[in-house]
Coordinates of C-alpha atoms in Angstrom, one line a residue:
L1 CA -10.4 37.7 23.2
R2 CA -13.3 40.2 23.5
Q3 CA -10.9 43.1 24.1
W4 CA -8.7 42.0 21.2
I5 CA -11.6 41.7 18.8
E6 CA -13.2 45.0 20.0
G7 CA -9.8 46.7 19.4
L8 CA -9.7 45.7 15.8
N9 CA -12.1 48.5 14.7
P10 CA -13.8 45.9 12.4
N11 CA -15.8 48.3 10.2
E12 CA -12.7 50.1 9.0
G13 CA -10.8 46.8 8.8
V14 CA -13.4 45.0 6.7
Q15 CA -13.9 48.0 4.4
K16 CA -10.2 47.7 3.6
G17 CA -10.4 44.0 3.3
L18 CA -8.0 43.5 6.3
V19 CA -10.1 41.6 8.8
S20 CA -12.6 38.8 8.7
L21 CA -13.7 36.2 11.2
P22 CA -11.8 33.3 9.4
S23 CA -8.5 35.3 9.7
I24 CA -9.2 35.7 13.4
L25 CA -9.9 32.1 14.0
C26 CA -6.9 30.8 12.2
G27 CA -4.5 33.1 14.0
P28 CA -2.5 32.7 17.2
C29 CA -5.4 34.2 19.2
L30 CA -7.5 31.1 18.8
L31 CA -4.6 28.8 19.5
R32 CA -3.9 30.7 22.8
C33 CA -7.5 30.5 23.8
L34 CA -7.5 26.7 23.1
N35 CA -4.4 26.5 25.3
V36 CA -3.3 23.4 23.4
W37 CA -0.5 25.2 21.6
P38 CA 0.7 27.9 24.1
I39 CA 1.9 30.8 22.0
T40 CA 1.3 34.5 22.0
A41 CA 0.0 36.8 19.4
D42 CA 3.5 38.2 19.0
K43 CA 4.5 37.8 15.4
K44 CA 8.2 37.8 16.2
Y45 CA 7.7 34.8 18.4
I46 CA 6.0 32.8 15.7
D47 CA 8.5 33.7 13.0
D48 CA 11.6 33.0 15.2
P49 CA 13.4 30.1 13.5
N50 CA 14.7 29.0 16.8
N51 CA 11.3 28.6 18.4
P52 CA 10.8 25.0 19.4
Q53 CA 7.1 25.2 20.1
W54 CA 6.0 24.3 16.6
Y55 CA 7.6 20.8 16.9
S56 CA 9.5 21.3 13.7
D57 CA 12.7 20.0 15.4
A58 CA 11.1 16.5 16.0
V59 CA 10.0 16.4 12.3
I60 CA 13.5 17.4 11.1
G61 CA 15.0 14.8 13.4
K62 CA 12.8 12.1 11.9
L63 CA 13.7 13.1 8.3
G64 CA 17.3 13.1 9.3
E65 CA 17.1 9.5 10.6
E66 CA 15.3 8.3 7.4
N67 CA 17.6 10.1 5.0
Y68 CA 15.3 10.3 2.0
D69 CA 16.8 11.1 -1.4
C70 CA 14.0 13.6 -2.1
D71 CA 13.8 17.4 -1.9
T72 CA 10.0 17.8 -1.5
Q73 CA 7.4 16.7 1.0
V74 CA 3.7 16.9 1.7
L75 CA 2.8 17.3 5.4
S76 CA -0.4 15.9 7.0
I77 CA -1.4 17.0 10.6
K78 CA -3.8 15.1 12.9
T79 CA -4.8 17.3 15.9
P80 CA -6.3 16.0 19.1
V81 CA -10.1 15.4 18.9
S82 CA -10.6 18.1 21.5
T83 CA -9.6 20.8 19.0
I84 CA -12.6 20.0 16.8
V85 CA -14.9 20.6 19.8
R86 CA -13.0 23.7 21.0
Q87 CA -12.8 25.4 17.6
A88 CA -16.6 24.8 17.1
S89 CA -17.2 26.1 20.6
M90 CA -15.1 29.3 20.0
L91 CA -16.9 29.9 16.7
L92 CA -20.3 29.5 18.3
Y93 CA -19.2 31.9 21.1
L94 CA -18.1 34.5 18.6
K95 CA -21.4 34.2 16.7
M96 CA -23.4 34.8 19.8
A97 CA -21.2 37.5 21.3
F98 CA -20.5 39.4 18.1
S99 CA -23.6 38.8 15.9
G100 CA -23.0 41.9 13.8
F101 CA -19.4 41.2 13.1
P102 CA -18.7 40.8 9.4
G103 CA -17.6 37.4 8.1
L104 CA -19.5 35.3 10.7
S105 CA -21.0 33.1 8.0
E106 CA -17.6 32.3 6.6
S107 CA -15.9 29.0 7.5
P108 CA -12.8 29.3 9.6
I109 CA -9.5 27.9 8.6
E110 CA -8.7 24.6 10.3
I111 CA -6.3 24.7 13.2
K112 CA -4.3 21.8 11.6
D113 CA -3.8 24.0 8.5
V114 CA -2.3 26.8 10.6
I115 CA 0.1 24.3 12.3
K116 CA 1.0 22.7 9.1
N117 CA 1.9 26.1 7.5
L118 CA 4.0 27.0 10.5
I119 CA 5.9 23.7 10.5
N120 CA 6.3 23.9 6.7
K121 CA 7.9 27.2 7.1
Q122 CA 10.5 25.8 9.5
L123 CA 11.1 22.8 7.3
S124 CA 11.7 25.1 4.3
E125 CA 14.2 27.2 6.1
K126 CA 16.1 24.5 7.9
T127 CA 16.0 21.6 5.4
K128 CA 16.0 20.7 1.8
F129 CA 12.3 19.4 2.0
K130 CA 10.1 22.1 0.4
P131 CA 6.3 21.6 0.5
Y132 CA 4.8 20.4 -2.7
P133 CA 1.3 18.8 -2.9
E134 CA 2.3 16.2 -5.4
S135 CA 5.5 15.1 -3.6
P136 CA 6.1 11.4 -3.4
L137 CA 7.3 11.8 0.2
S138 CA 4.5 12.1 2.8
I139 CA 5.0 13.1 6.5
F140 CA 2.2 12.2 9.0
V141 CA 2.3 14.0 12.4
T142 CA -0.2 13.0 15.0
F143 CA -0.7 15.1 18.1
K144 CA -2.3 14.1 21.5
H145 CA -3.6 16.0 24.5
D146 CA -4.4 13.7 27.2
S147 CA -6.2 16.1 29.6
S148 CA -8.8 17.0 27.0
A149 CA -9.0 13.6 25.3
N150 CA -12.5 12.9 26.6
E151 CA -14.0 16.4 26.2
H152 CA -16.1 15.3 23.2
L153 CA -18.0 12.6 25.2
F154 CA -20.6 15.1 26.5
L155 CA -22.0 15.0 22.9
S156 CA -23.2 11.5 23.3
T157 CA -25.6 12.5 26.1
M158 CA -27.4 15.2 24.0
Q159 CA -30.6 14.1 22.4
G160 CA -30.6 14.0 18.6
T161 CA -26.9 13.9 18.1
P162 CA -25.5 11.1 15.9
L163 CA -22.7 10.4 18.3
K164 CA -23.6 6.9 19.7
L165 CA -20.9 5.3 21.9
R166 CA -20.7 1.6 22.6
T167 CA -18.2 -0.5 24.5
V168 CA -16.8 -3.5 22.9
R169 CA -14.0 -6.0 23.7
Q170 CA -10.9 -6.0 21.6
K171 CA -7.8 -8.0 22.3
R172 CA -9.1 -8.8 25.8
M173 CA -9.6 -5.1 26.5
R174 CA -12.8 -3.0 26.8
V175 CA -12.7 -0.1 24.4
T176 CA -15.2 2.6 23.5
I177 CA -16.0 3.0 19.8
G178 CA -18.4 5.2 17.8
D179 CA -16.5 8.5 18.4
S180 CA -14.8 8.9 15.1
R181 CA -13.8 12.4 14.0
E182 CA -16.6 12.3 11.4
S183 CA -19.2 11.4 14.0
I184 CA -18.0 14.2 16.2
V185 CA -18.2 16.8 13.4
K186 CA -21.8 15.6 12.6
A187 CA -22.8 15.8 16.3
I188 CA -21.4 19.3 16.6
E189 CA -23.3 20.4 13.4
S190 CA -26.6 19.1 15.0
I191 CA -26.3 21.2 18.2
T192 CA -28.2 24.5 18.7
P193 CA -26.7 27.4 20.7
D194 CA -29.2 27.1 23.5
E195 CA -28.1 23.6 24.5
N196 CA -25.7 22.8 27.3
Y197 CA -22.5 23.5 25.4
P198 CA -19.2 24.7 26.9
C199 CA -18.9 28.0 25.2
P200 CA -16.3 29.5 25.2
P201 CA -14.2 26.4 26.0
T202 CA -12.5 26.1 29.3
S203 CA -8.7 26.3 29.3
P204 CA -6.5 23.5 30.6
K205 CA -3.8 24.3 33.1
D206 CA -0.8 26.3 32.0
G207 CA 1.9 24.1 30.6
D208 CA -0.5 21.4 29.7
I209 CA 0.2 21.4 26.0
A210 CA -0.2 19.0 23.0
E211 CA 2.5 16.5 22.5
I212 CA 3.6 14.6 19.4
E213 CA 2.2 11.1 19.5
S214 CA 3.8 9.8 16.4
I215 CA 5.7 10.9 13.2
E216 CA 5.5 8.7 10.2
T217 CA 7.2 9.1 6.9
K218 CA 6.4 7.2 3.7
H219 CA 7.7 7.5 0.1
S220 CA 5.5 6.4 -2.7
S221 CA 6.4 3.0 -4.1
I222 CA 8.7 2.5 -7.1
Y223 CA 8.4 -0.3 -9.6
I224 CA 11.3 -2.3 -11.2
G225 CA 10.5 -4.9 -13.9
G226 CA 12.2 -7.5 -15.9
R227 CA 12.2 -11.2 -16.8
Y228 CA 13.7 -14.1 -14.9
V229 CA 15.0 -17.4 -16.0
K230 CA 15.0 -20.3 -13.5
L231 CA 17.5 -23.0 -14.5
E232 CA 17.0 -25.4 -11.6
R233 CA 14.0 -27.1 -10.0
N234 CA 12.8 -26.9 -6.4
I235 CA 12.7 -23.1 -6.4
S236 CA 9.3 -21.6 -5.7
Q237 CA 8.3 -18.2 -7.1
T238 CA 7.4 -16.9 -3.7
P239 CA 8.3 -18.3 -0.2
F240 CA 6.6 -21.8 0.0
I241 CA 5.7 -22.4 3.6
V242 CA 3.2 -25.0 4.9
D243 CA 2.2 -25.2 8.6
G244 CA 5.1 -23.0 9.6
R245 CA 7.7 -25.2 7.7
R246 CA 9.5 -23.9 4.7
I247 CA 9.3 -26.3 1.8
C248 CA 11.7 -24.8 -0.6
E249 CA 15.0 -23.2 0.5
L250 CA 15.0 -20.6 -2.3
S251 CA 12.3 -18.4 -3.9
I252 CA 12.5 -16.2 -7.0
S253 CA 10.9 -13.3 -5.1
E254 CA 13.5 -13.3 -2.4
C255 CA 16.5 -13.8 -4.8
I256 CA 15.4 -10.7 -6.7
G257 CA 13.5 -8.6 -4.1
E258 CA 16.1 -8.7 -1.3
P259 CA 19.0 -7.1 -3.4
L260 CA 16.6 -4.5 -4.7
K261 CA 15.4 -3.8 -1.2
R262 CA 19.0 -3.2 0.0
L263 CA 19.8 -1.1 -3.0
T264 CA 16.9 1.3 -2.5
L265 CA 16.9 1.2 1.4
A266 CA 13.2 0.2 1.4
D267 CA 11.0 -1.2 4.1
N268 CA 9.6 -4.1 2.1
Y269 CA 8.8 -5.3 -1.5
N270 CA 6.0 -7.1 -3.3
F271 CA 6.9 -9.4 -6.1
V272 CA 4.4 -9.9 -9.0
G273 CA 5.0 -12.4 -11.8
A274 CA 3.1 -12.7 -15.0
G275 CA 1.8 -16.1 -14.1
R276 CA 3.7 -18.7 -12.1
E277 CA 5.4 -22.1 -12.6
D278 CA 5.4 -24.8 -9.9
A279 CA 8.5 -25.1 -7.7
D280 CA 9.6 -28.2 -9.6
V281 CA 9.3 -26.6 -13.0
R282 CA 12.1 -24.8 -14.7
M283 CA 11.6 -21.4 -16.5
L284 CA 13.7 -21.3 -19.7
G285 CA 13.8 -19.4 -22.9
D286 CA 13.3 -15.6 -22.6
G287 CA 12.1 -16.0 -19.1
R288 CA 8.9 -14.9 -17.3
P289 CA 8.0 -11.1 -17.0
F290 CA 7.8 -9.7 -13.5
Y291 CA 7.8 -6.5 -11.6
V292 CA 8.8 -5.7 -8.0
E293 CA 7.0 -3.0 -6.0
I294 CA 9.6 -1.4 -3.7
M295 CA 7.8 0.0 -0.7
N296 CA 8.9 3.2 1.1
P297 CA 12.3 3.5 -0.6
R298 CA 14.8 6.0 0.9
S299 CA 16.8 5.9 -2.3
P300 CA 14.1 5.8 -5.0
H301 CA 16.3 6.5 -8.0
P302 CA 18.8 3.7 -8.4
A303 CA 21.3 4.3 -11.1
P304 CA 21.4 1.9 -14.2
E305 CA 24.8 0.7 -13.2
D306 CA 23.5 -0.3 -9.8
L307 CA 20.7 -2.2 -11.3
S308 CA 23.2 -3.9 -13.6
A309 CA 25.3 -4.9 -10.6
V310 CA 22.2 -6.6 -9.0
E311 CA 21.6 -8.5 -12.3
K312 CA 25.3 -9.6 -12.2
E313 CA 25.0 -10.6 -8.5
L314 CA 22.0 -12.8 -9.4
S315 CA 23.6 -14.4 -12.4
E316 CA 26.9 -15.1 -10.5
K317 CA 25.0 -16.6 -7.5
G318 CA 24.9 -19.9 -9.2
S319 CA 22.3 -21.4 -11.4
D320 CA 19.4 -20.2 -9.2
T321 CA 18.0 -17.3 -11.1
K322 CA 18.9 -14.9 -13.8
I323 CA 17.2 -11.6 -14.8
I324 CA 16.6 -10.8 -18.5
K325 CA 15.2 -7.3 -18.8
E326 CA 13.8 -7.1 -22.3
G327 CA 10.8 -8.4 -24.0
E328 CA 7.1 -8.5 -23.6
Q329 CA 4.9 -11.3 -22.3
E330 CA 3.2 -13.4 -24.9
K331 CA -0.2 -15.1 -24.6
R332 CA 1.3 -18.5 -25.6
K333 CA 3.6 -20.8 -23.7
C334 CA 5.8 -23.6 -24.9
Y335 CA 6.4 -26.6 -22.5
S336 CA 8.5 -29.7 -22.6
A337 CA 7.2 -32.5 -20.3
L338 CA 8.7 -35.9 -19.4
V339 CA 5.7 -38.2 -19.3
W340 CA 5.1 -41.8 -18.2
L341 CA 2.4 -44.0 -19.7
A342 CA 1.2 -47.2 -18.1
N343 CA 0.6 -48.6 -21.6
P344 CA 3.3 -47.7 -24.2
L345 CA 2.0 -46.3 -27.4
S346 CA 2.1 -48.4 -30.5
T347 CA 3.9 -47.1 -33.5
E348 CA 0.7 -46.6 -35.3
K349 CA -1.0 -44.7 -32.4
L350 CA 2.1 -42.5 -31.9
A351 CA 2.1 -41.6 -35.7
E352 CA -1.7 -40.9 -35.5
L353 CA -1.4 -38.5 -32.6
N354 CA 1.6 -36.7 -34.0
M355 CA 0.0 -36.3 -37.4
K356 CA -3.3 -35.1 -35.9
Y357 CA -2.0 -32.6 -33.3
A358 CA 1.4 -31.5 -34.7
T359 CA -0.3 -28.5 -36.4
Q360 CA -4.0 -28.8 -35.5
K361 CA -5.1 -26.9 -32.4
F362 CA -7.8 -28.2 -30.0
V363 CA -9.6 -26.8 -27.0
I364 CA -9.7 -28.4 -23.6
Q365 CA -12.0 -27.8 -20.7
Q366 CA -10.4 -27.5 -17.3
K367 CA -11.9 -27.1 -13.8
T368 CA -9.8 -25.1 -11.4
P369 CA -8.9 -26.5 -8.0
I370 CA -11.2 -24.0 -6.2
R371 CA -13.9 -22.8 -8.6
V372 CA -16.0 -25.6 -10.1
L373 CA -16.2 -23.9 -13.4
H374 CA -15.1 -24.8 -16.9
R375 CA -12.2 -22.7 -18.2
P376 CA -11.5 -23.5 -21.9
K377 CA -7.9 -23.4 -22.9
T378 CA -6.4 -23.8 -26.4
I379 CA -3.5 -26.1 -27.2
Y380 CA -2.1 -25.0 -30.5
S381 CA 0.2 -28.0 -31.1
M382 CA 1.5 -31.2 -29.4
K383 CA 4.4 -33.4 -30.4
I384 CA 5.2 -36.8 -28.8
T385 CA 8.7 -38.2 -28.9
P386 CA 9.3 -41.7 -27.5
L387 CA 12.4 -42.1 -25.2
S388 CA 12.5 -45.6 -23.8
G389 CA 9.9 -48.0 -22.6
H390 CA 7.1 -46.2 -20.9
F391 CA 8.7 -42.7 -21.1
Y392 CA 7.9 -40.0 -23.6
Q393 CA 8.8 -36.4 -24.2
V394 CA 5.8 -34.2 -24.9
E395 CA 6.2 -30.8 -26.4
L396 CA 3.2 -28.4 -26.1
D397 CA 2.4 -25.0 -27.5
T398 CA -0.5 -23.8 -25.4
E399 CA -2.5 -20.7 -24.4
A400 CA -1.0 -19.0 -21.3
G401 CA -2.6 -20.2 -18.1
T402 CA -3.2 -23.8 -19.2
Y403 CA -2.6 -26.3 -16.4
I404 CA -0.1 -28.6 -18.0
K405 CA 0.1 -31.3 -15.3
E406 CA -3.7 -31.5 -15.1
F407 CA -3.8 -31.9 -18.9
I408 CA -1.3 -34.8 -18.8
H409 CA -2.8 -36.9 -16.1
G410 CA -6.4 -35.6 -16.4
D411 CA -6.9 -34.5 -12.8
M412 CA -9.5 -37.2 -12.1
N413 CA -11.2 -36.2 -15.4
R414 CA -11.5 -32.6 -14.4
T415 CA -9.6 -31.8 -17.6
R416 CA -11.2 -33.1 -20.8
P417 CA -9.9 -34.2 -23.2
N418 CA -6.6 -35.0 -21.5
F419 CA -3.3 -36.6 -22.7
G420 CA -4.0 -40.0 -20.9
E421 CA -7.4 -40.1 -22.5
M422 CA -6.0 -39.5 -26.0
C423 CA -3.4 -42.2 -25.5
E424 CA -5.9 -44.6 -24.0
S425 CA -3.7 -45.1 -21.0
V426 CA -3.0 -43.9 -17.5
A427 CA -0.5 -41.0 -17.8
D428 CA 1.6 -39.1 -15.2
I429 CA 4.1 -36.3 -15.5
L430 CA 7.5 -36.5 -14.1
E431 CA 9.2 -33.3 -15.1
L432 CA 8.1 -30.1 -16.7
D433 CA 10.0 -27.2 -18.3
V434 CA 8.7 -23.9 -19.6
E435 CA 10.6 -23.4 -22.8
R436 CA 9.3 -19.9 -23.6

């Protein structure tokens, strides 16, 4: 390294703007000194597209397996922790050995950026995936170097450094924590040159090089929205599982999410509805708005005809679910409920309630099942139609988010006023439909 630097003729080079310390540190000279990535300073060797030393073949292989419909990527590199210590050690050595060299105060380019640029060069030449910082496709490459994995631990023995290690038990194993990359960087920054610091760093044995620990790829989520109509009862919005046992055989989220997952070749999905109805409640009218977050899709641009095919598949599945794609959510909901009253309403009482609440709105106070707080909700109209004996059909136009079942039976007086209270009778709800 000393011979190479002294041969640069730095005064002439710096005057011409050709040489600075950061350019030295980011070059193959430093990588060779670290002996983690064994290359030479021969430019032809670095630029050789058939050179396997930059691990690009493994990354290309991973992209081939995943088969993303995308032509850009953003690459992230995580180097072994030892490279943090070794780069700082080399920089410290240069500052002490070449104190008059121009550019010593400048920050060096990170080793991971050098590696990233070289891998990106190979990806650009061998694949369709061009580097682009705003790309929806991210590639994460993590390297390991087992023989130098513990080189940073000496920092914890130095006085005044912020690196404090402790041993804890995790999953029945004793592990050391406190040596995060951030803690190591802070510890290095607190060290002075006269301390016991390996400078320049010692080289591992020849052939002992860094290995790829993992390659992960992830495409940003896409979102597909619409409306669903539920024409049958006993279908939950999301999987309804209690104590490991499935309560409802079907769920809206699976009926819609699974075909979209297959269409986009995604890892998973997250179904989000604009509110929810109980499993035994139908969803009629224009349907309930929803969107599905499609996670890590390999085919993120589904054609309109493919989405139409999914709609058709859902509609022809039976009377389970149906997607209706247009419309915006309203802040009011209309319900139709089949209600039982212990004491049937007299003709006079029925006429009084219908006359009073057919067009006159009223506010109820409800306590939620978890938070013991009042949540006022407005009921804009209520119409009661007698069916037979103790049974009535109750039509309600309410503010979205009103607990209808609790309004009918009162929920042990947690909802006031409630339907039973208005009718001066014990009331219960047997069926409930969301009309719109």
